[in-house]
């Protein structure tokens, strides 16, 4: 697949007109072993290409937990992801598990900056979106569903771990990575009926691997 993006913003403060366009070829490939009603085994490789948006390149001002300054020189984020997974059914029980590894290049992150020669504005740090050197994420997800007649119990859990490295060699947790989270629920679905009833509990554990900007976000940390 060939992806192409073009953007224009006139008279951006401190920058002027912003014009940029990016294009690149991205590929994907996969193999599946299917046995309908019994199992599904798969391996996928996917490349990603995300161009910066206008908010990332032109934002100027207080955005809540920080004061941002624009950067018209942002480049696209590139990613390579390998995913391996399986779904298996045995009688009334269905189990699923998958894992992924993603390598990120030119990841768009935040770096300390200045505005009017100051590193803080109204007590909030000045930051600028920049292309970090690299990033890496790994994750796993498991799920189950057990059905006995019209009643089914289901649930899933997800774990994600991410790190980013800036151009100066500093490595820290990636921004906005969720904690271990999942659901647990029960479903009532009578055979040969067009309705069902269900209830579910959503849960999450504590997240203590935080990016420096997350620690300054009052919605995340006091």
mmCIF file of C-alpha atoms in Angstrom:
data_model
loop_
_atom_site.group_PDB
_atom_site.id
_atom_site.type_symbol
_atom_site.label_atom_id
_atom_site.label_comp_id
_atom_site.label_asym_id
_atom_site.label_seq_id
_atom_site.Cartn_x
_atom_site.Cartn_y
_atom_site.Cartn_z
ATOM 1 C CA UNK A 1 0.000 0.000 0.000
ATOM 2 C CA UNK A 2 1.190 3.523 -0.772
ATOM 3 C CA UNK A 3 0.149 6.189 1.743
ATOM 4 C CA UNK A 4 0.264 9.918 0.973
ATOM 5 C CA UNK A 5 -0.612 12.873 3.218
ATOM 6 C CA UNK A 6 -0.552 16.619 2.531
ATOM 7 C CA UNK A 7 -1.344 19.479 4.936
ATOM 8 C CA UNK A 8 -1.437 23.279 4.896
ATOM 9 C CA UNK A 9 -1.948 25.846 7.656
ATOM 10 C CA UNK A 10 -1.543 29.591 6.947
ATOM 11 C CA UNK A 11 0.036 32.143 9.270
ATOM 12 C CA UNK A 12 0.959 29.901 12.189
ATOM 13 C CA UNK A 13 2.312 32.051 15.086
ATOM 14 C CA UNK A 14 6.116 32.081 15.281
ATOM 15 C CA UNK A 15 6.362 29.892 12.149
ATOM 16 C CA UNK A 16 4.372 31.373 9.280
ATOM 17 C CA UNK A 17 2.734 29.172 6.657
ATOM 18 C CA UNK A 18 3.031 25.440 7.245
ATOM 19 C CA UNK A 19 3.062 23.184 4.191
ATOM 20 C CA UNK A 20 4.152 19.592 4.165
ATOM 21 C CA UNK A 21 3.491 16.328 2.379
ATOM 22 C CA UNK A 22 4.716 12.802 3.005
ATOM 23 C CA UNK A 23 4.382 9.533 1.154
ATOM 24 C CA UNK A 24 5.714 6.043 1.666
ATOM 25 C CA UNK A 25 5.116 2.395 0.827
ATOM 26 C CA UNK A 26 4.001 0.103 3.648
ATOM 27 C CA UNK A 27 3.568 -3.665 3.463
ATOM 28 C CA UNK A 28 1.816 -6.432 5.353
ATOM 29 C CA UNK A 29 1.913 -10.220 5.247
ATOM 30 C CA UNK A 30 0.359 -13.024 7.215
ATOM 31 C CA UNK A 31 -0.148 -16.751 7.518
ATOM 32 C CA UNK A 32 -3.166 -18.466 9.062
ATOM 33 C CA UNK A 33 -3.845 -22.104 9.849
ATOM 34 C CA UNK A 34 -7.619 -22.584 10.100
ATOM 35 C CA UNK A 35 -9.667 -25.502 11.308
ATOM 36 C CA UNK A 36 -13.214 -24.066 11.517
ATOM 37 C CA UNK A 37 -14.827 -24.700 14.864
ATOM 38 C CA UNK A 38 -11.571 -25.925 16.411
ATOM 39 C CA UNK A 39 -8.621 -23.537 16.084
ATOM 40 C CA UNK A 40 -7.152 -20.538 14.306
ATOM 41 C CA UNK A 41 -3.388 -20.005 14.417
ATOM 42 C CA UNK A 42 -1.879 -16.890 12.837
ATOM 43 C CA UNK A 43 1.274 -14.864 12.328
ATOM 44 C CA UNK A 44 1.057 -11.316 10.953
ATOM 45 C CA UNK A 45 3.655 -8.709 9.999
ATOM 46 C CA UNK A 46 2.434 -5.145 9.421
ATOM 47 C CA UNK A 47 4.262 -1.926 8.616
ATOM 48 C CA UNK A 48 2.805 1.400 9.696
ATOM 49 C CA UNK A 49 3.157 4.976 8.455
ATOM 50 C CA UNK A 50 1.580 7.925 10.280
ATOM 51 C CA UNK A 51 2.135 11.484 9.128
ATOM 52 C CA UNK A 52 2.008 14.254 11.741
ATOM 53 C CA UNK A 53 -1.311 16.088 11.894
ATOM 54 C CA UNK A 54 -1.829 19.840 11.967
ATOM 55 C CA UNK A 55 -2.529 19.894 15.683
ATOM 56 C CA UNK A 56 0.889 18.353 16.353
ATOM 57 C CA UNK A 57 2.739 20.725 14.010
ATOM 58 C CA UNK A 58 0.961 24.031 14.778
ATOM 59 C CA UNK A 59 -0.317 23.915 18.389
ATOM 60 C CA UNK A 60 0.726 26.935 20.469
ATOM 61 C CA UNK A 61 -0.480 27.596 23.990
ATOM 62 C CA UNK A 62 -1.694 26.042 27.229
ATOM 63 C CA UNK A 63 -3.054 22.521 26.555
ATOM 64 C CA UNK A 64 -3.870 21.637 30.156
ATOM 65 C CA UNK A 65 -0.836 20.202 31.885
ATOM 66 C CA UNK A 66 1.738 21.954 29.694
ATOM 67 C CA UNK A 67 2.418 24.861 27.342
ATOM 68 C CA UNK A 68 3.120 23.654 23.812
ATOM 69 C CA UNK A 69 5.014 25.368 21.020
ATOM 70 C CA UNK A 70 4.681 24.365 17.349
ATOM 71 C CA UNK A 71 7.111 22.329 15.274
ATOM 72 C CA UNK A 72 6.674 22.413 11.497
ATOM 73 C CA UNK A 73 9.601 20.035 11.008
ATOM 74 C CA UNK A 74 7.944 16.856 12.300
ATOM 75 C CA UNK A 75 8.446 13.705 10.239
ATOM 76 C CA UNK A 76 6.128 10.675 9.941
ATOM 77 C CA UNK A 77 6.191 7.867 12.482
ATOM 78 C CA UNK A 78 7.212 4.470 11.085
ATOM 79 C CA UNK A 79 6.469 1.109 12.670
ATOM 80 C CA UNK A 80 7.056 -2.606 12.143
ATOM 81 C CA UNK A 81 4.780 -4.967 14.070
ATOM 82 C CA UNK A 82 4.920 -8.732 14.456
ATOM 83 C CA UNK A 83 1.850 -10.421 15.946
ATOM 84 C CA UNK A 84 1.414 -14.088 16.848
ATOM 85 C CA UNK A 85 -1.801 -15.559 18.178
ATOM 86 C CA UNK A 86 -4.195 -18.449 18.449
ATOM 87 C CA UNK A 87 -7.849 -19.161 19.156
ATOM 88 C CA UNK A 88 -8.835 -22.654 20.245
ATOM 89 C CA UNK A 89 -12.278 -24.121 20.875
ATOM 90 C CA UNK A 90 -12.809 -27.267 22.933
ATOM 91 C CA UNK A 91 -16.448 -28.137 23.547
ATOM 92 C CA UNK A 92 -18.097 -25.243 25.385
ATOM 93 C CA UNK A 93 -14.806 -23.422 26.045
ATOM 94 C CA UNK A 94 -13.039 -21.011 23.706
ATOM 95 C CA UNK A 95 -9.591 -19.613 24.533
ATOM 96 C CA UNK A 96 -7.605 -16.922 22.774
ATOM 97 C CA UNK A 97 -4.104 -15.566 23.226
ATOM 98 C CA UNK A 98 -1.944 -13.238 21.171
ATOM 99 C CA UNK A 99 1.224 -11.254 21.566
ATOM 100 C CA UNK A 100 2.840 -8.449 19.595
ATOM 101 C CA UNK A 101 6.141 -6.635 19.266
ATOM 102 C CA UNK A 102 6.337 -3.205 17.636
ATOM 103 C CA UNK A 103 9.475 -1.295 16.637
ATOM 104 C CA UNK A 104 8.912 2.447 16.214
ATOM 105 C CA UNK A 105 11.140 4.899 14.372
ATOM 106 C CA UNK A 106 10.822 8.695 14.391
ATOM 107 C CA UNK A 107 8.169 8.335 17.093
ATOM 108 C CA UNK A 108 6.456 11.670 17.824
ATOM 109 C CA UNK A 109 6.980 12.491 21.488
ATOM 110 C CA UNK A 110 7.412 15.569 23.676
ATOM 111 C CA UNK A 111 10.703 17.279 24.457
ATOM 112 C CA UNK A 112 11.512 20.252 26.724
ATOM 113 C CA UNK A 113 11.429 23.587 24.868
ATOM 114 C CA UNK A 114 11.284 27.314 25.591
ATOM 115 C CA UNK A 115 8.896 30.165 24.834
ATOM 116 C CA UNK A 116 10.137 33.716 25.007
ATOM 117 C CA UNK A 117 13.327 32.375 26.540
ATOM 118 C CA UNK A 118 11.435 30.729 29.409
ATOM 119 C CA UNK A 119 11.144 26.997 30.151
ATOM 120 C CA UNK A 120 7.841 27.483 32.025
ATOM 121 C CA UNK A 121 4.722 29.563 31.364
ATOM 122 C CA UNK A 122 2.326 30.160 34.275
ATOM 123 C CA UNK A 123 4.025 27.352 36.173
ATOM 124 C CA UNK A 124 3.587 24.816 33.358
ATOM 125 C CA UNK A 125 6.530 23.284 31.452
ATOM 126 C CA UNK A 126 7.088 24.330 27.864
ATOM 127 C CA UNK A 127 7.255 21.351 25.498
ATOM 128 C CA UNK A 128 7.414 20.719 21.769
ATOM 129 C CA UNK A 129 6.451 17.686 19.732
ATOM 130 C CA UNK A 130 9.598 16.116 18.281
ATOM 131 C CA UNK A 131 10.597 12.882 16.573
ATOM 132 C CA UNK A 132 12.164 10.657 19.215
ATOM 133 C CA UNK A 133 15.015 8.410 18.170
ATOM 134 C CA UNK A 134 13.078 5.181 18.527
ATOM 135 C CA UNK A 135 10.493 3.295 20.513
ATOM 136 C CA UNK A 136 9.519 -0.254 21.300
ATOM 137 C CA UNK A 137 6.294 -1.812 22.545
ATOM 138 C CA UNK A 138 5.368 -5.347 23.499
ATOM 139 C CA UNK A 139 2.013 -6.633 24.623
ATOM 140 C CA UNK A 140 -0.082 -9.716 25.312
ATOM 141 C CA UNK A 141 -3.805 -10.366 25.447
ATOM 142 C CA UNK A 142 -5.723 -13.391 26.657
ATOM 143 C CA UNK A 143 -9.450 -14.117 26.480
ATOM 144 C CA UNK A 144 -11.885 -16.888 27.339
ATOM 145 C CA UNK A 145 -15.558 -17.697 26.901
ATOM 146 C CA UNK A 146 -17.413 -20.618 28.446
ATOM 147 C CA UNK A 147 -20.994 -21.399 27.519
ATOM 148 C CA UNK A 148 -23.355 -23.850 29.161
ATOM 149 C CA UNK A 149 -26.753 -23.769 27.506
ATOM 150 C CA UNK A 150 -28.050 -20.178 27.375
ATOM 151 C CA UNK A 151 -25.534 -18.871 29.938
ATOM 152 C CA UNK A 152 -22.016 -17.794 29.024
ATOM 153 C CA UNK A 153 -19.114 -16.412 31.046
ATOM 154 C CA UNK A 154 -16.417 -14.403 29.285
ATOM 155 C CA UNK A 155 -13.417 -12.261 30.038
ATOM 156 C CA UNK A 156 -10.130 -10.861 28.768
ATOM 157 C CA UNK A 157 -6.945 -9.217 30.027
ATOM 158 C CA UNK A 158 -4.371 -7.036 28.246
ATOM 159 C CA UNK A 159 -0.805 -6.043 29.164
ATOM 160 C CA UNK A 160 1.271 -3.477 27.233
ATOM 161 C CA UNK A 161 4.838 -2.310 27.913
ATOM 162 C CA UNK A 162 6.402 0.567 25.966
ATOM 163 C CA UNK A 163 9.612 2.626 26.028
ATOM 164 C CA UNK A 164 10.823 5.559 23.955
ATOM 165 C CA UNK A 165 14.351 6.892 23.484
ATOM 166 C CA UNK A 166 14.970 10.543 22.680
ATOM 167 C CA UNK A 167 17.784 11.902 20.533
ATOM 168 C CA UNK A 168 19.880 12.657 23.627
ATOM 169 C CA UNK A 169 19.814 8.974 24.635
ATOM 170 C CA UNK A 170 17.264 9.299 27.454
ATOM 171 C CA UNK A 171 14.956 6.259 27.671
ATOM 172 C CA UNK A 172 11.668 6.395 29.547
ATOM 173 C CA UNK A 173 8.196 4.821 29.476
ATOM 174 C CA UNK A 174 6.031 5.726 26.492
ATOM 175 C CA UNK A 175 3.181 8.217 26.968
ATOM 176 C CA UNK A 176 -0.358 7.117 27.814
ATOM 177 C CA UNK A 177 0.366 3.401 28.117
ATOM 178 C CA UNK A 178 -2.595 1.846 29.976
ATOM 179 C CA UNK A 179 -2.123 -0.411 33.002
ATOM 180 C CA UNK A 180 -3.049 -4.095 32.909
ATOM 181 C CA UNK A 181 -6.785 -4.027 32.193
ATOM 182 C CA UNK A 182 -9.622 -6.263 31.132
ATOM 183 C CA UNK A 183 -13.248 -7.301 31.489
ATOM 184 C CA UNK A 184 -15.242 -10.067 33.124
ATOM 185 C CA UNK A 185 -18.860 -10.675 32.227
ATOM 186 C CA UNK A 186 -21.861 -12.964 31.962
ATOM 187 C CA UNK A 187 -24.271 -13.309 29.037
ATOM 188 C CA UNK A 188 -27.725 -14.872 28.748
ATOM 189 C CA UNK A 189 -28.610 -15.854 25.166
ATOM 190 C CA UNK A 190 -31.432 -18.392 24.733
ATOM 191 C CA UNK A 191 -31.068 -20.718 21.770
ATOM 192 C CA UNK A 192 -33.015 -19.693 18.687
ATOM 193 C CA UNK A 193 -33.909 -16.305 20.148
ATOM 194 C CA UNK A 194 -33.162 -12.854 18.728
ATOM 195 C CA UNK A 195 -32.231 -11.230 22.048
ATOM 196 C CA UNK A 196 -29.568 -11.518 24.712
ATOM 197 C CA UNK A 197 -28.793 -9.939 28.091
ATOM 198 C CA UNK A 198 -25.344 -9.354 29.524
ATOM 199 C CA UNK A 199 -23.450 -7.584 32.264
ATOM 200 C CA UNK A 200 -19.747 -6.913 32.545
ATOM 201 C CA UNK A 201 -17.162 -5.597 34.942
ATOM 202 C CA UNK A 202 -14.284 -3.497 33.594
ATOM 203 C CA UNK A 203 -11.140 -3.494 35.727
ATOM 204 C CA UNK A 204 -7.611 -2.096 35.669
ATOM 205 C CA UNK A 205 -4.551 -2.383 37.882
ATOM 206 C CA UNK A 206 -2.304 0.428 39.046
ATOM 207 C CA UNK A 207 -0.013 2.002 36.435
ATOM 208 C CA UNK A 208 3.295 3.215 37.863
ATOM 209 C CA UNK A 209 5.441 3.306 34.687
ATOM 210 C CA UNK A 210 4.743 6.868 33.592
ATOM 211 C CA UNK A 211 6.259 9.196 31.011
ATOM 212 C CA UNK A 212 7.553 12.461 32.484
ATOM 213 C CA UNK A 213 4.666 14.390 30.891
ATOM 214 C CA UNK A 214 2.139 11.941 32.379
ATOM 215 C CA UNK A 215 3.514 12.664 35.856
ATOM 216 C CA UNK A 216 2.752 16.376 35.321
ATOM 217 C CA UNK A 217 -0.782 15.692 34.051
ATOM 218 C CA UNK A 218 -3.231 16.295 36.916
ATOM 219 C CA UNK A 219 -5.709 13.889 35.331
ATOM 220 C CA UNK A 220 -3.170 11.100 35.951
ATOM 221 C CA UNK A 221 -1.093 12.195 38.963
ATOM 222 C CA UNK A 222 -2.044 14.507 41.801
#
